CSV table of C-alpha atoms in Angstrom, one decimal:
chain,number,residue,atom,x,y,z
A,1,MET,CA,24.0,-13.8,-22.0
A,2,LEU,CA,22.0,-14.9,-25.0
A,3,GLY,CA,23.0,-13.5,-28.4
A,4,PRO,CA,20.8,-12.2,-31.2
A,5,VAL,CA,18.2,-14.4,-32.8
A,6,THR,CA,19.8,-16.6,-35.5
A,7,ASP,CA,18.3,-17.3,-38.9
A,8,ALA,CA,18.3,-21.0,-38.0
A,9,GLU,CA,16.0,-20.4,-35.1
A,10,LEU,CA,13.6,-18.2,-37.0
A,11,GLU,CA,13.6,-19.7,-40.4
A,12,PRO,CA,11.8,-22.9,-41.3
A,13,ALA,CA,13.8,-26.1,-40.9
A,14,ALA,CA,14.7,-27.7,-44.2
A,15,SER,CA,11.4,-27.5,-46.1
A,16,GLY,CA,9.5,-27.1,-42.8
A,17,PRO,CA,6.9,-24.5,-41.8
A,18,THR,CA,7.8,-20.9,-40.9
A,19,LEU,CA,7.1,-19.5,-37.4
A,20,ASP,CA,4.1,-17.7,-38.9
A,21,ASP,CA,2.8,-21.0,-40.2
A,22,LEU,CA,3.3,-22.6,-36.8
A,23,LEU,CA,1.5,-19.8,-35.0
A,24,VAL,CA,-1.4,-19.9,-37.4
A,25,GLY,CA,-1.5,-23.7,-36.9
A,26,THR,CA,-1.5,-23.2,-33.1
A,27,GLY,CA,-4.4,-20.9,-33.5
A,28,ALA,CA,-6.3,-23.7,-35.3
A,29,GLY,CA,-5.6,-26.0,-32.3
A,30,ASP,CA,-2.7,-28.0,-33.8
A,31,ARG,CA,-0.7,-29.2,-30.8
A,32,ALA,CA,2.2,-30.4,-33.0
A,33,ALA,CA,2.5,-26.9,-34.5
A,34,PHE,CA,2.5,-25.5,-30.9
A,35,GLY,CA,5.2,-28.0,-29.9
A,36,GLU,CA,7.5,-27.0,-32.7
A,37,LEU,CA,6.8,-23.3,-32.2
A,38,TYR,CA,7.8,-23.8,-28.6
A,39,ASP,CA,10.9,-25.7,-29.4
A,40,ARG,CA,12.1,-23.0,-31.9
A,41,THR,CA,11.3,-20.0,-29.7
A,42,ALA,CA,11.4,-20.9,-26.1
A,43,SER,CA,15.1,-19.9,-25.5
A,44,ARG,CA,14.5,-16.5,-27.2
A,45,VAL,CA,11.4,-15.8,-25.2
A,46,LEU,CA,13.1,-16.8,-21.9
A,47,GLY,CA,16.1,-14.7,-22.8
A,48,LEU,CA,14.0,-11.6,-23.4
A,49,VAL,CA,12.0,-12.2,-20.2
A,50,ARG,CA,15.3,-12.7,-18.2
A,51,ARG,CA,16.7,-9.4,-19.3
A,52,ILE,CA,13.6,-7.7,-17.9
A,53,VAL,CA,12.7,-9.8,-14.8
A,54,VAL,CA,16.3,-10.7,-13.8
A,55,ASP,CA,15.3,-13.4,-11.2
A,56,PRO,CA,15.7,-16.7,-13.0
A,57,ALA,CA,12.8,-18.5,-11.2
A,58,GLN,CA,10.4,-15.6,-11.9
A,59,ALA,CA,11.6,-15.4,-15.5
A,60,GLU,CA,10.8,-19.1,-16.0
A,61,GLU,CA,7.3,-18.5,-14.6
A,62,VAL,CA,6.7,-15.5,-16.8
A,63,ALA,CA,7.9,-17.4,-19.9
A,64,GLN,CA,5.6,-20.3,-19.1
A,65,ASP,CA,2.7,-17.8,-18.8
A,66,VAL,CA,3.7,-16.3,-22.1
A,67,PHE,CA,3.4,-19.7,-23.9
A,68,LEU,CA,0.1,-20.3,-22.2
A,69,GLU,CA,-1.1,-17.0,-23.5
A,70,VAL,CA,0.3,-17.9,-27.0
A,71,TRP,CA,-1.7,-21.1,-26.9
A,72,GLN,CA,-4.9,-19.3,-25.8
A,73,THR,CA,-4.7,-16.1,-28.0
A,74,SER,CA,-3.0,-17.5,-31.1
A,75,PRO,CA,-6.3,-17.4,-33.1
A,76,ARG,CA,-6.0,-13.6,-33.0
A,77,PHE,CA,-2.6,-13.6,-34.6
A,78,ASP,CA,-2.7,-12.0,-38.1
A,79,PRO,CA,0.5,-12.6,-40.2
A,80,ALA,CA,-0.5,-9.5,-42.3
A,81,ARG,CA,0.1,-7.3,-39.2
A,82,GLY,CA,3.5,-8.6,-38.2
A,83,SER,CA,5.7,-11.6,-37.7
A,84,ALA,CA,5.0,-14.4,-35.3
A,85,ILE,CA,8.2,-13.8,-33.3
A,86,SER,CA,7.4,-10.1,-33.0
A,87,TRP,CA,3.9,-10.9,-31.7
A,88,MET,CA,5.4,-13.4,-29.2
A,89,PHE,CA,8.1,-11.0,-28.1
A,90,THR,CA,5.4,-8.3,-27.5
A,91,LEU,CA,3.4,-10.7,-25.3
A,92,ALA,CA,6.6,-11.7,-23.4
A,93,HIS,CA,7.7,-8.1,-22.9
A,94,ARG,CA,4.3,-7.1,-21.6
A,95,ARG,CA,4.2,-10.1,-19.2
A,96,ALA,CA,7.7,-9.4,-18.0
A,97,VAL,CA,7.0,-5.7,-17.3
A,98,ASP,CA,3.8,-6.6,-15.5
A,99,ARG,CA,5.7,-9.0,-13.3
A,100,VAL,CA,8.3,-6.4,-12.4
A,101,ARG,CA,5.6,-3.8,-11.6
A,102,SER,CA,3.7,-6.3,-9.5
A,103,SER,CA,6.9,-7.3,-7.6
A,104,GLN,CA,7.8,-3.6,-7.0
A,105,SER,CA,4.2,-2.9,-5.8
A,106,ALA,CA,4.4,-5.8,-3.4
A,107,ARG,CA,7.7,-4.6,-2.0
A,108,ASP,CA,6.4,-1.1,-1.6
A,109,ARG,CA,3.3,-2.4,0.2
A,110,ASP,CA,5.4,-4.6,2.5
A,111,GLU,CA,7.6,-1.7,3.3
A,112,ARG,CA,4.6,0.6,4.1
A,113,VAL,CA,3.2,-2.1,6.4
A,114,GLY,CA,6.7,-2.7,8.0
A,115,VAL,CA,7.2,1.0,8.7
A,116,ARG,CA,3.6,1.3,10.1
A,117,ASP,CA,4.2,-1.7,12.4
A,118,LEU,CA,7.6,-0.6,13.4
A,119,GLU,CA,7.5,-0.1,17.1
A,120,VAL,CA,9.2,3.1,18.2
A,121,PRO,CA,10.7,2.8,21.6
A,122,ALA,CA,9.0,5.2,24.1
A,123,ASP,CA,10.9,7.3,26.5
A,124,THR,CA,8.9,6.6,29.6
A,125,VAL,CA,11.0,8.8,31.8
A,126,ALA,CA,10.5,11.8,29.6
A,127,GLU,CA,6.8,11.1,29.3
A,128,ALA,CA,6.4,10.7,33.0
A,129,ALA,CA,8.2,14.0,33.6
A,130,GLU,CA,6.0,15.8,31.0
A,131,VAL,CA,2.8,14.4,32.6
A,132,ARG,CA,4.0,15.5,36.0
A,133,LEU,CA,4.7,19.0,34.7
A,134,ASP,CA,1.3,19.2,33.0
A,135,HIS,CA,-0.4,18.2,36.3
A,136,GLU,CA,1.6,20.8,38.2
A,137,ARG,CA,0.6,23.5,35.6
A,138,ALA,CA,-3.0,22.4,35.8
A,139,ARG,CA,-3.0,22.5,39.6
A,140,GLU,CA,-1.4,26.0,39.6
A,141,ALA,CA,-3.9,27.2,37.0
A,142,LEU,CA,-6.9,25.8,39.1
A,143,ALA,CA,-5.6,27.7,42.1
A,144,GLU,CA,-6.0,30.9,40.1
A,145,LEU,CA,-9.8,30.3,39.5
A,146,SER,CA,-12.5,31.6,41.8
A,147,GLU,CA,-13.7,29.2,44.5
A,148,LEU,CA,-17.0,28.7,42.7
A,149,GLN,CA,-15.4,28.1,39.2
A,150,ARG,CA,-12.8,25.7,40.8
A,151,GLU,CA,-15.5,23.7,42.5
A,152,CYS,CA,-17.5,23.3,39.3
A,153,VAL,CA,-14.5,22.4,37.2
A,154,ALA,CA,-13.2,19.9,39.8
A,155,LEU,CA,-16.6,18.2,40.1
A,156,ALA,CA,-16.8,17.8,36.3
A,157,TYR,CA,-13.3,16.7,35.5
A,158,TYR,CA,-12.2,14.9,38.7
A,159,GLY,CA,-15.5,13.8,39.9
A,160,GLY,CA,-17.0,12.9,36.5
A,161,LEU,CA,-20.3,14.6,37.1
A,162,THR,CA,-22.4,16.2,34.4
A,163,GLN,CA,-23.4,19.8,34.6
A,164,ALA,CA,-27.0,18.8,35.7
A,165,GLN,CA,-25.5,16.6,38.5
A,166,ILE,CA,-23.3,19.5,39.7
A,167,ALA,CA,-26.3,21.8,39.8
A,168,GLU,CA,-28.2,19.3,41.8
A,169,ARG,CA,-25.3,18.6,44.2
A,170,LEU,CA,-24.5,22.4,44.8
A,171,GLU,CA,-28.3,23.2,44.8
A,172,VAL,CA,-27.9,26.0,42.2
A,173,PRO,CA,-29.6,26.5,38.8
A,174,LEU,CA,-28.1,24.6,35.8
A,175,GLY,CA,-27.5,28.0,34.0
A,176,THR,CA,-25.3,29.1,36.9
A,177,VAL,CA,-23.2,25.9,36.7
A,178,LYS,CA,-22.8,26.3,32.9
A,179,THR,CA,-21.7,29.9,33.3
A,180,ARG,CA,-19.1,29.0,36.0
A,181,MET,CA,-17.8,26.1,33.9
A,182,ARG,CA,-17.5,28.3,30.8
A,183,ASP,CA,-15.8,31.2,32.6
A,184,GLY,CA,-13.5,28.8,34.5
A,185,MET,CA,-12.5,26.9,31.3
A,186,ILE,CA,-11.8,30.2,29.4
A,187,ARG,CA,-9.6,31.3,32.3
A,188,LEU,CA,-7.8,27.9,32.5
A,189,ARG,CA,-7.0,28.0,28.8
A,190,ARG,CA,-5.6,31.4,29.1
A,191,LEU,CA,-3.5,30.5,32.2
A,192,MET,CA,-2.1,27.4,30.6
A,193,GLY,CA,-1.4,29.0,27.2
A,194,VAL,CA,-3.8,26.8,25.3
A,195,SER,CA,-5.2,28.3,22.1
A,196,THR,CA,-8.5,27.1,20.6
């Protein structure tokens, strides 16, 4: 584990520029200033990121992103508002937290997809028994209908005919077929214990 920031890392080298000077120089496009800034702060930035991200490979990626952001946004650095290292640590902290949240979000999404796609084994024997019982109950309930109601319901559900086709086949008015169907369905629901 990395220790606290030492004065040697944060203070200027013998008669060299401060970190604030280096960051201001980086903001002006000075590549040499950026190189020295990197050399003097990289281990500290990586240490901070590793404490948050934990995974070493991801921590290195985040630290690299931080220094890219330092290069791109350094013109906005204002030494009057805070020190260079504080500014850089703020960028590093934000990036590291974003990476953790992004990773967690991806894990949560993968878990939701995995649960959704998890195939639950079906109990085909129980399903077949339940279907057989439902058919038996339906057959018994149909037997309780009047002959005219049973004929209309059977032609509609087992024969696949429309009410108009049933009326034509039985040679009765369409209204009569509709009434028989309605009354038959009401009685079937009651006999089978189906609530609407």
